[in-house]
N, CA, C and O atoms as a Maestro MAE file, in Angstrom:
{
 s_m_m2io_version
 :::
 2.0.0
}

f_m_ct {
 s_m_title
 :::
 protein
 m_atom[244] {
  # First column is atom index #
  i_m_mmod_type
  r_m_x_coord
  r_m_y_coord
  r_m_z_coord
  i_m_residue_number
  s_m_chain_name
  s_m_pdb_residue_name
  s_m_pdb_atom_name
  i_m_atomic_number
  :::
  1 25 87.938 70.908 121.697 1 A "UNK " " N  " 7
  2 3 88.429 72.129 121.434 1 A "UNK " " CA " 6
  3 2 87.814 73.344 122.648 1 A "UNK " " C  " 6
  4 15 88.535 73.813 123.528 1 A "UNK " " O  " 8
  5 25 86.882 73.573 122.525 2 A "UNK " " N  " 7
  6 3 86.102 74.496 123.510 2 A "UNK " " CA " 6
  7 2 86.874 74.042 125.012 2 A "UNK " " C  " 6
  8 15 87.296 74.982 125.686 2 A "UNK " " O  " 8
  9 25 87.071 72.621 125.556 3 A "UNK " " N  " 7
  10 3 87.577 72.636 126.779 3 A "UNK " " CA " 6
  11 2 88.943 72.510 126.901 3 A "UNK " " C  " 6
  12 15 89.342 72.430 128.062 3 A "UNK " " O  " 8
  13 25 89.875 72.463 125.917 4 A "UNK " " N  " 7
  14 3 91.102 73.110 125.841 4 A "UNK " " CA " 6
  15 2 91.343 74.827 125.754 4 A "UNK " " C  " 6
  16 15 92.239 75.514 126.245 4 A "UNK " " O  " 8
  17 25 90.379 75.137 125.073 5 A "UNK " " N  " 7
  18 3 90.623 76.828 125.376 5 A "UNK " " CA " 6
  19 2 89.919 77.073 126.554 5 A "UNK " " C  " 6
  20 15 89.724 78.288 126.548 5 A "UNK " " O  " 8
  21 25 89.295 76.459 127.837 6 A "UNK " " N  " 7
  22 3 89.034 77.089 128.888 6 A "UNK " " CA " 6
  23 2 89.897 76.833 129.869 6 A "UNK " " C  " 6
  24 15 90.100 77.501 130.882 6 A "UNK " " O  " 8
  25 25 90.589 75.457 129.397 7 A "UNK " " N  " 7
  26 3 91.571 75.036 130.237 7 A "UNK " " CA " 6
  27 2 92.774 76.376 130.070 7 A "UNK " " C  " 6
  28 15 93.162 77.178 130.918 7 A "UNK " " O  " 8
  29 25 93.062 76.257 128.959 8 A "UNK " " N  " 7
  30 3 94.343 77.270 129.005 8 A "UNK " " CA " 6
  31 2 93.961 78.836 129.548 8 A "UNK " " C  " 6
  32 15 94.639 79.458 130.366 8 A "UNK " " O  " 8
  33 25 92.911 79.252 129.000 9 A "UNK " " N  " 7
  34 3 92.285 80.310 130.135 9 A "UNK " " CA " 6
  35 2 92.767 80.346 131.514 9 A "UNK " " C  " 6
  36 15 93.470 81.276 131.909 9 A "UNK " " O  " 8
  37 25 92.428 79.396 132.245 10 A "UNK " " N  " 7
  38 3 92.640 78.946 133.589 10 A "UNK " " CA " 6
  39 2 93.960 79.284 133.771 10 A "UNK " " C  " 6
  40 15 94.341 80.352 134.250 10 A "UNK " " O  " 8
  41 25 94.856 78.134 133.289 11 A "UNK " " N  " 7
  42 3 96.437 78.173 133.467 11 A "UNK " " CA " 6
  43 2 96.734 79.845 133.736 11 A "UNK " " C  " 6
  44 15 97.253 80.306 134.753 11 A "UNK " " O  " 8
  45 25 96.360 80.464 132.790 12 A "UNK " " N  " 7
  46 3 97.138 82.041 132.317 12 A "UNK " " CA " 6
  47 2 96.658 82.911 133.156 12 A "UNK " " C  " 6
  48 15 97.271 83.975 133.079 12 A "UNK " " O  " 8
  49 25 95.484 82.910 134.233 13 A "UNK " " N  " 7
  50 3 95.145 83.289 135.162 13 A "UNK " " CA " 6
  51 2 96.122 83.043 136.262 13 A "UNK " " C  " 6
  52 15 96.851 83.849 136.839 13 A "UNK " " O  " 8
  53 25 95.951 81.482 136.465 14 A "UNK " " N  " 7
  54 3 96.732 81.385 137.546 14 A "UNK " " CA " 6
  55 2 98.463 81.787 137.692 14 A "UNK " " C  " 6
  56 15 99.109 82.282 138.616 14 A "UNK " " O  " 8
  57 25 98.796 81.368 136.476 15 A "UNK " " N  " 7
  58 3 100.065 81.887 136.090 15 A "UNK " " CA " 6
  59 2 100.333 83.757 136.399 15 A "UNK " " C  " 6
  60 15 101.178 84.278 137.128 15 A "UNK " " O  " 8
  61 25 99.486 84.283 135.716 16 A "UNK " " N  " 7
  62 3 99.844 85.602 136.094 16 A "UNK " " CA " 6
  63 2 99.413 86.184 137.345 16 A "UNK " " C  " 6
  64 15 99.631 87.364 137.618 16 A "UNK " " O  " 8
  65 25 98.917 85.528 137.974 17 A "UNK " " N  " 7
  66 3 98.699 85.687 139.659 17 A "UNK " " CA " 6
  67 2 100.287 85.678 140.205 17 A "UNK " " C  " 6
  68 15 100.917 86.643 140.638 17 A "UNK " " O  " 8
  69 25 100.567 84.818 140.108 18 A "UNK " " N  " 7
  70 3 101.997 84.274 140.563 18 A "UNK " " CA " 6
  71 2 102.797 85.586 140.103 18 A "UNK " " C  " 6
  72 15 103.114 86.506 140.857 18 A "UNK " " O  " 8
  73 25 103.009 85.523 139.015 19 A "UNK " " N  " 7
  74 3 104.180 86.672 138.524 19 A "UNK " " CA " 6
  75 2 103.754 88.112 139.195 19 A "UNK " " C  " 6
  76 15 104.582 88.725 139.869 19 A "UNK " " O  " 8
  77 25 102.425 88.629 138.985 20 A "UNK " " N  " 7
  78 3 101.903 89.614 139.766 20 A "UNK " " CA " 6
  79 2 102.369 89.751 141.167 20 A "UNK " " C  " 6
  80 15 102.674 90.926 141.376 20 A "UNK " " O  " 8
  81 25 102.503 89.153 141.990 21 A "UNK " " N  " 7
  82 3 102.265 88.786 143.182 21 A "UNK " " CA " 6
  83 2 104.093 88.867 143.422 21 A "UNK " " C  " 6
  84 15 104.326 89.659 144.335 21 A "UNK " " O  " 8
  85 25 105.172 88.356 142.934 22 A "UNK " " N  " 7
  86 3 106.720 88.016 142.910 22 A "UNK " " CA " 6
  87 2 107.146 89.560 142.311 22 A "UNK " " C  " 6
  88 15 108.207 90.130 142.564 22 A "UNK " " O  " 8
  89 25 106.061 90.078 141.465 23 A "UNK " " N  " 7
  90 3 106.772 91.574 141.165 23 A "UNK " " CA " 6
  91 2 106.319 92.176 141.894 23 A "UNK " " C  " 6
  92 15 107.027 93.178 141.793 23 A "UNK " " O  " 8
  93 25 105.260 92.509 143.024 24 A "UNK " " N  " 7
  94 3 104.938 93.397 143.748 24 A "UNK " " CA " 6
  95 2 106.113 93.512 144.634 24 A "UNK " " C  " 6
  96 15 106.687 94.589 144.796 24 A "UNK " " O  " 8
  97 25 106.531 92.255 145.294 25 A "UNK " " N  " 7
  98 3 107.281 91.780 146.160 25 A "UNK " " CA " 6
  99 2 108.653 92.681 145.762 25 A "UNK " " C  " 6
  100 15 109.487 93.234 146.478 25 A "UNK " " O  " 8
  101 25 108.566 92.619 144.867 26 A "UNK " " N  " 7
  102 3 110.361 92.966 144.210 26 A "UNK " " CA " 6
  103 2 110.019 94.548 143.933 26 A "UNK " " C  " 6
  104 15 110.893 95.380 144.179 26 A "UNK " " O  " 8
  105 25 109.022 94.871 143.530 27 A "UNK " " N  " 7
  106 3 108.803 96.344 143.056 27 A "UNK " " CA " 6
  107 2 108.003 97.324 144.181 27 A "UNK " " C  " 6
  108 15 107.059 97.993 143.760 27 A "UNK " " O  " 8
  109 25 108.380 97.412 145.632 28 A "UNK " " N  " 7
  110 3 107.242 97.874 146.122 28 A "UNK " " CA " 6
  111 2 106.834 99.664 145.955 28 A "UNK " " C  " 6
  112 15 106.169 100.369 146.713 28 A "UNK " " O  " 8
  113 25 107.605 100.052 144.517 29 A "UNK " " N  " 7
  114 3 107.226 101.201 144.102 29 A "UNK " " CA " 6
  115 2 106.245 101.284 143.029 29 A "UNK " " C  " 6
  116 15 105.771 102.380 142.728 29 A "UNK " " O  " 8
  117 25 105.923 100.280 142.463 30 A "UNK " " N  " 7
  118 3 105.021 99.839 141.513 30 A "UNK " " CA " 6
  119 2 103.655 100.390 141.810 30 A "UNK " " C  " 6
  120 15 103.197 100.110 142.918 30 A "UNK " " O  " 8
  121 25 102.984 101.073 141.064 31 A "UNK " " N  " 7
  122 3 101.621 101.837 141.531 31 A "UNK " " CA " 6
  123 2 100.558 100.685 141.418 31 A "UNK " " C  " 6
  124 15 100.977 99.530 141.336 31 A "UNK " " O  " 8
  125 25 99.425 100.893 141.410 32 A "UNK " " N  " 7
  126 3 98.178 100.195 141.449 32 A "UNK " " CA " 6
  127 2 97.669 100.018 140.167 32 A "UNK " " C  " 6
  128 15 97.369 98.939 139.657 32 A "UNK " " O  " 8
  129 25 97.562 101.402 139.542 33 A "UNK " " N  " 7
  130 3 97.523 101.624 138.152 33 A "UNK " " CA " 6
  131 2 98.242 100.882 137.472 33 A "UNK " " C  " 6
  132 15 97.681 100.146 136.661 33 A "UNK " " O  " 8
  133 25 99.733 100.851 137.600 34 A "UNK " " N  " 7
  134 3 100.427 100.738 136.450 34 A "UNK " " CA " 6
  135 2 100.384 98.830 136.425 34 A "UNK " " C  " 6
  136 15 100.766 98.243 135.412 34 A "UNK " " O  " 8
  137 25 99.938 98.146 137.508 35 A "UNK " " N  " 7
  138 3 99.938 96.665 137.861 35 A "UNK " " CA " 6
  139 2 98.867 96.483 137.010 35 A "UNK " " C  " 6
  140 15 98.976 95.604 136.156 35 A "UNK " " O  " 8
  141 25 97.129 97.600 137.111 36 A "UNK " " N  " 7
  142 3 96.171 97.154 136.905 36 A "UNK " " CA " 6
  143 2 96.310 96.966 134.785 36 A "UNK " " C  " 6
  144 15 95.807 96.147 134.015 36 A "UNK " " O  " 8
  145 25 97.177 98.102 134.571 37 A "UNK " " N  " 7
  146 3 97.195 98.306 133.019 37 A "UNK " " CA " 6
  147 2 97.817 97.394 132.404 37 A "UNK " " C  " 6
  148 15 97.437 96.860 131.361 37 A "UNK " " O  " 8
  149 25 99.245 97.052 133.268 38 A "UNK " " N  " 7
  150 3 100.047 95.995 132.697 38 A "UNK " " CA " 6
  151 2 99.357 94.542 132.606 38 A "UNK " " C  " 6
  152 15 99.471 93.889 131.569 38 A "UNK " " O  " 8
  153 25 98.651 94.057 133.692 39 A "UNK " " N  " 7
  154 3 97.702 93.070 133.254 39 A "UNK " " CA " 6
  155 2 96.957 92.712 132.535 39 A "UNK " " C  " 6
  156 15 96.843 91.601 132.018 39 A "UNK " " O  " 8
  157 25 96.078 94.053 132.365 40 A "UNK " " N  " 7
  158 3 95.123 93.994 131.298 40 A "UNK " " CA " 6
  159 2 95.459 94.093 129.807 40 A "UNK " " C  " 6
  160 15 94.833 93.692 128.826 40 A "UNK " " O  " 8
  161 25 96.594 94.723 129.910 41 A "UNK " " N  " 7
  162 3 97.045 94.445 128.478 41 A "UNK " " CA " 6
  163 2 97.616 93.297 127.892 41 A "UNK " " C  " 6
  164 15 97.513 92.952 126.714 41 A "UNK " " O  " 8
  165 25 98.409 92.561 129.076 42 A "UNK " " N  " 7
  166 3 99.158 91.197 128.613 42 A "UNK " " CA " 6
  167 2 98.033 90.084 128.342 42 A "UNK " " C  " 6
  168 15 98.033 89.337 127.363 42 A "UNK " " O  " 8
  169 25 97.062 90.092 129.379 43 A "UNK " " N  " 7
  170 3 96.077 89.639 129.023 43 A "UNK " " CA " 6
  171 2 94.823 89.861 127.797 43 A "UNK " " C  " 6
  172 15 94.101 89.037 127.235 43 A "UNK " " O  " 8
  173 25 94.903 90.973 127.706 44 A "UNK " " N  " 7
  174 3 93.774 90.786 126.738 44 A "UNK " " CA " 6
  175 2 94.778 90.599 125.220 44 A "UNK " " C  " 6
  176 15 94.105 90.419 124.206 44 A "UNK " " O  " 8
  177 25 96.071 90.630 125.065 45 A "UNK " " N  " 7
  178 3 96.835 90.466 123.841 45 A "UNK " " CA " 6
  179 2 96.579 88.665 123.701 45 A "UNK " " C  " 6
  180 15 96.295 88.031 122.685 45 A "UNK " " O  " 8
  181 25 96.812 88.127 125.202 46 A "UNK " " N  " 7
  182 3 96.937 86.930 125.322 46 A "UNK " " CA " 6
  183 2 95.539 86.180 124.481 46 A "UNK " " C  " 6
  184 15 95.455 85.389 123.542 46 A "UNK " " O  " 8
  185 25 94.560 86.869 125.335 47 A "UNK " " N  " 7
  186 3 92.976 86.097 124.862 47 A "UNK " " CA " 6
  187 2 92.903 86.562 123.145 47 A "UNK " " C  " 6
  188 15 92.788 85.649 122.327 47 A "UNK " " O  " 8
  189 25 92.966 87.849 122.709 48 A "UNK " " N  " 7
  190 3 92.736 87.865 120.959 48 A "UNK " " CA " 6
  191 2 93.651 86.854 120.440 48 A "UNK " " C  " 6
  192 15 93.193 86.192 119.509 48 A "UNK " " O  " 8
  193 25 94.988 86.543 120.871 49 A "UNK " " N  " 7
  194 3 95.772 85.583 119.655 49 A "UNK " " CA " 6
  195 2 94.922 84.498 120.321 49 A "UNK " " C  " 6
  196 15 94.409 83.907 119.370 49 A "UNK " " O  " 8
  197 25 94.627 84.095 121.120 50 A "UNK " " N  " 7
  198 3 94.020 82.430 121.532 50 A "UNK " " CA " 6
  199 2 92.477 82.729 120.398 50 A "UNK " " C  " 6
  200 15 92.268 82.220 119.297 50 A "UNK " " O  " 8
  201 25 91.827 83.462 120.968 51 A "UNK " " N  " 7
  202 3 90.439 84.000 119.790 51 A "UNK " " CA " 6
  203 2 90.832 83.597 118.547 51 A "UNK " " C  " 6
  204 15 90.206 82.679 118.019 51 A "UNK " " O  " 8
  205 25 91.643 84.048 118.043 52 A "UNK " " N  " 7
  206 3 92.078 84.030 116.568 52 A "UNK " " CA " 6
  207 2 92.691 82.715 116.115 52 A "UNK " " C  " 6
  208 15 92.230 82.185 115.103 52 A "UNK " " O  " 8
  209 25 93.612 82.188 116.727 53 A "UNK " " N  " 7
  210 3 93.851 80.554 116.780 53 A "UNK " " CA " 6
  211 2 92.525 79.988 116.816 53 A "UNK " " C  " 6
  212 15 92.220 79.430 115.762 53 A "UNK " " O  " 8
  213 25 91.572 79.967 117.799 54 A "UNK " " N  " 7
  214 3 90.475 79.226 117.687 54 A "UNK " " CA " 6
  215 2 89.413 79.172 116.795 54 A "UNK " " C  " 6
  216 15 88.689 78.226 116.485 54 A "UNK " " O  " 8
  217 25 89.431 80.552 116.359 55 A "UNK " " N  " 7
  218 3 88.655 80.612 115.201 55 A "UNK " " CA " 6
  219 2 88.922 80.368 113.992 55 A "UNK " " C  " 6
  220 15 88.046 80.324 113.129 55 A "UNK " " O  " 8
  221 25 90.477 80.126 113.704 56 A "UNK " " N  " 7
  222 3 91.006 79.681 112.380 56 A "UNK " " CA " 6
  223 2 91.200 78.178 112.160 56 A "UNK " " C  " 6
  224 15 91.364 77.624 111.073 56 A "UNK " " O  " 8
  225 25 91.140 77.446 113.727 57 A "UNK " " N  " 7
  226 3 91.136 76.502 113.918 57 A "UNK " " CA " 6
  227 2 89.627 75.812 113.245 57 A "UNK " " C  " 6
  228 15 89.533 74.817 112.526 57 A "UNK " " O  " 8
  229 25 88.543 76.695 113.742 58 A "UNK " " N  " 7
  230 3 87.224 76.143 113.913 58 A "UNK " " CA " 6
  231 2 86.493 76.149 112.498 58 A "UNK " " C  " 6
  232 15 85.785 75.235 112.077 58 A "UNK " " O  " 8
  233 25 86.773 77.275 111.874 59 A "UNK " " N  " 7
  234 3 86.443 77.694 110.661 59 A "UNK " " CA " 6
  235 2 87.487 78.057 109.718 59 A "UNK " " C  " 6
  236 15 87.623 79.215 109.323 59 A "UNK " " O  " 8
  237 25 88.178 77.157 109.374 60 A "UNK " " N  " 7
  238 3 89.123 76.793 108.411 60 A "UNK " " CA " 6
  239 2 88.699 77.757 106.851 60 A "UNK " " C  " 6
  240 15 87.494 77.892 106.636 60 A "UNK " " O  " 8
  241 25 89.597 78.325 105.929 61 A "UNK " " N  " 7
  242 3 88.937 78.961 105.206 61 A "UNK " " CA " 6
  243 2 89.182 78.633 103.768 61 A "UNK " " C  " 6
  244 15 88.558 79.222 102.885 61 A "UNK " " O  " 8
  :::
 }
 m_bond[243] {
  # First column is bond index #
  i_m_from
  i_m_to
  i_m_order
  :::
  1 1 2 1
  2 2 3 1
  3 3 4 2
  4 3 5 1
  5 5 6 1
  6 6 7 1
  7 7 8 2
  8 7 9 1
  9 9 10 1
  10 10 11 1
  11 11 12 2
  12 11 13 1
  13 13 14 1
  14 14 15 1
  15 15 16 2
  16 15 17 1
  17 17 18 1
  18 18 19 1
  19 19 20 2
  20 19 21 1
  21 21 22 1
  22 22 23 1
  23 23 24 2
  24 23 25 1
  25 25 26 1
  26 26 27 1
  27 27 28 2
  28 27 29 1
  29 29 30 1
  30 30 31 1
  31 31 32 2
  32 31 33 1
  33 33 34 1
  34 34 35 1
  35 35 36 2
  36 35 37 1
  37 37 38 1
  38 38 39 1
  39 39 40 2
  40 39 41 1
  41 41 42 1
  42 42 43 1
  43 43 44 2
  44 43 45 1
  45 45 46 1
  46 46 47 1
  47 47 48 2
  48 47 49 1
  49 49 50 1
  50 50 51 1
  51 51 52 2
  52 51 53 1
  53 53 54 1
  54 54 55 1
  55 55 56 2
  56 55 57 1
  57 57 58 1
  58 58 59 1
  59 59 60 2
  60 59 61 1
  61 61 62 1
  62 62 63 1
  63 63 64 2
  64 63 65 1
  65 65 66 1
  66 66 67 1
  67 67 68 2
  68 67 69 1
  69 69 70 1
  70 70 71 1
  71 71 72 2
  72 71 73 1
  73 73 74 1
  74 74 75 1
  75 75 76 2
  76 75 77 1
  77 77 78 1
  78 78 79 1
  79 79 80 2
  80 79 81 1
  81 81 82 1
  82 82 83 1
  83 83 84 2
  84 83 85 1
  85 85 86 1
  86 86 87 1
  87 87 88 2
  88 87 89 1
  89 89 90 1
  90 90 91 1
  91 91 92 2
  92 91 93 1
  93 93 94 1
  94 94 95 1
  95 95 96 2
  96 95 97 1
  97 97 98 1
  98 98 99 1
  99 99 100 2
  100 99 101 1
  101 101 102 1
  102 102 103 1
  103 103 104 2
  104 103 105 1
  105 105 106 1
  106 106 107 1
  107 107 108 2
  108 107 109 1
  109 109 110 1
  110 110 111 1
  111 111 112 2
  112 111 113 1
  113 113 114 1
  114 114 115 1
  115 115 116 2
  116 115 117 1
  117 117 118 1
  118 118 119 1
  119 119 120 2
  120 119 121 1
  121 121 122 1
  122 122 123 1
  123 123 124 2
  124 123 125 1
  125 125 126 1
  126 126 127 1
  127 127 128 2
  128 127 129 1
  129 129 130 1
  130 130 131 1
  131 131 132 2
  132 131 133 1
  133 133 134 1
  134 134 135 1
  135 135 136 2
  136 135 137 1
  137 137 138 1
  138 138 139 1
  139 139 140 2
  140 139 141 1
  141 141 142 1
  142 142 143 1
  143 143 144 2
  144 143 145 1
  145 145 146 1
  146 146 147 1
  147 147 148 2
  148 147 149 1
  149 149 150 1
  150 150 151 1
  151 151 152 2
  152 151 153 1
  153 153 154 1
  154 154 155 1
  155 155 156 2
  156 155 157 1
  157 157 158 1
  158 158 159 1
  159 159 160 2
  160 159 161 1
  161 161 162 1
  162 162 163 1
  163 163 164 2
  164 163 165 1
  165 165 166 1
  166 166 167 1
  167 167 168 2
  168 167 169 1
  169 169 170 1
  170 170 171 1
  171 171 172 2
  172 171 173 1
  173 173 174 1
  174 174 175 1
  175 175 176 2
  176 175 177 1
  177 177 178 1
  178 178 179 1
  179 179 180 2
  180 179 181 1
  181 181 182 1
  182 182 183 1
  183 183 184 2
  184 183 185 1
  185 185 186 1
  186 186 187 1
  187 187 188 2
  188 187 189 1
  189 189 190 1
  190 190 191 1
  191 191 192 2
  192 191 193 1
  193 193 194 1
  194 194 195 1
  195 195 196 2
  196 195 197 1
  197 197 198 1
  198 198 199 1
  199 199 200 2
  200 199 201 1
  201 201 202 1
  202 202 203 1
  203 203 204 2
  204 203 205 1
  205 205 206 1
  206 206 207 1
  207 207 208 2
  208 207 209 1
  209 209 210 1
  210 210 211 1
  211 211 212 2
  212 211 213 1
  213 213 214 1
  214 214 215 1
  215 215 216 2
  216 215 217 1
  217 217 218 1
  218 218 219 1
  219 219 220 2
  220 219 221 1
  221 221 222 1
  222 222 223 1
  223 223 224 2
  224 223 225 1
  225 225 226 1
  226 226 227 1
  227 227 228 2
  228 227 229 1
  229 229 230 1
  230 230 231 1
  231 231 232 2
  232 231 233 1
  233 233 234 1
  234 234 235 1
  235 235 236 2
  236 235 237 1
  237 237 238 1
  238 238 239 1
  239 239 240 2
  240 239 241 1
  241 241 242 1
  242 242 243 1
  243 243 244 2
  :::
 }
}
């Protein structure tokens, strides 16, 4: 389970980097702050949901 979780984590960061680069090319008006906040919110949402999933699988109630 640990290996699956870390592999998922790496995949997500690679995917996000590609998306952010293409978004930057399409919208040059997007500020660095806007990019940082959108990356932060989407990745923290992903990690929170993955962590809760992992925790529920690890410790079934």
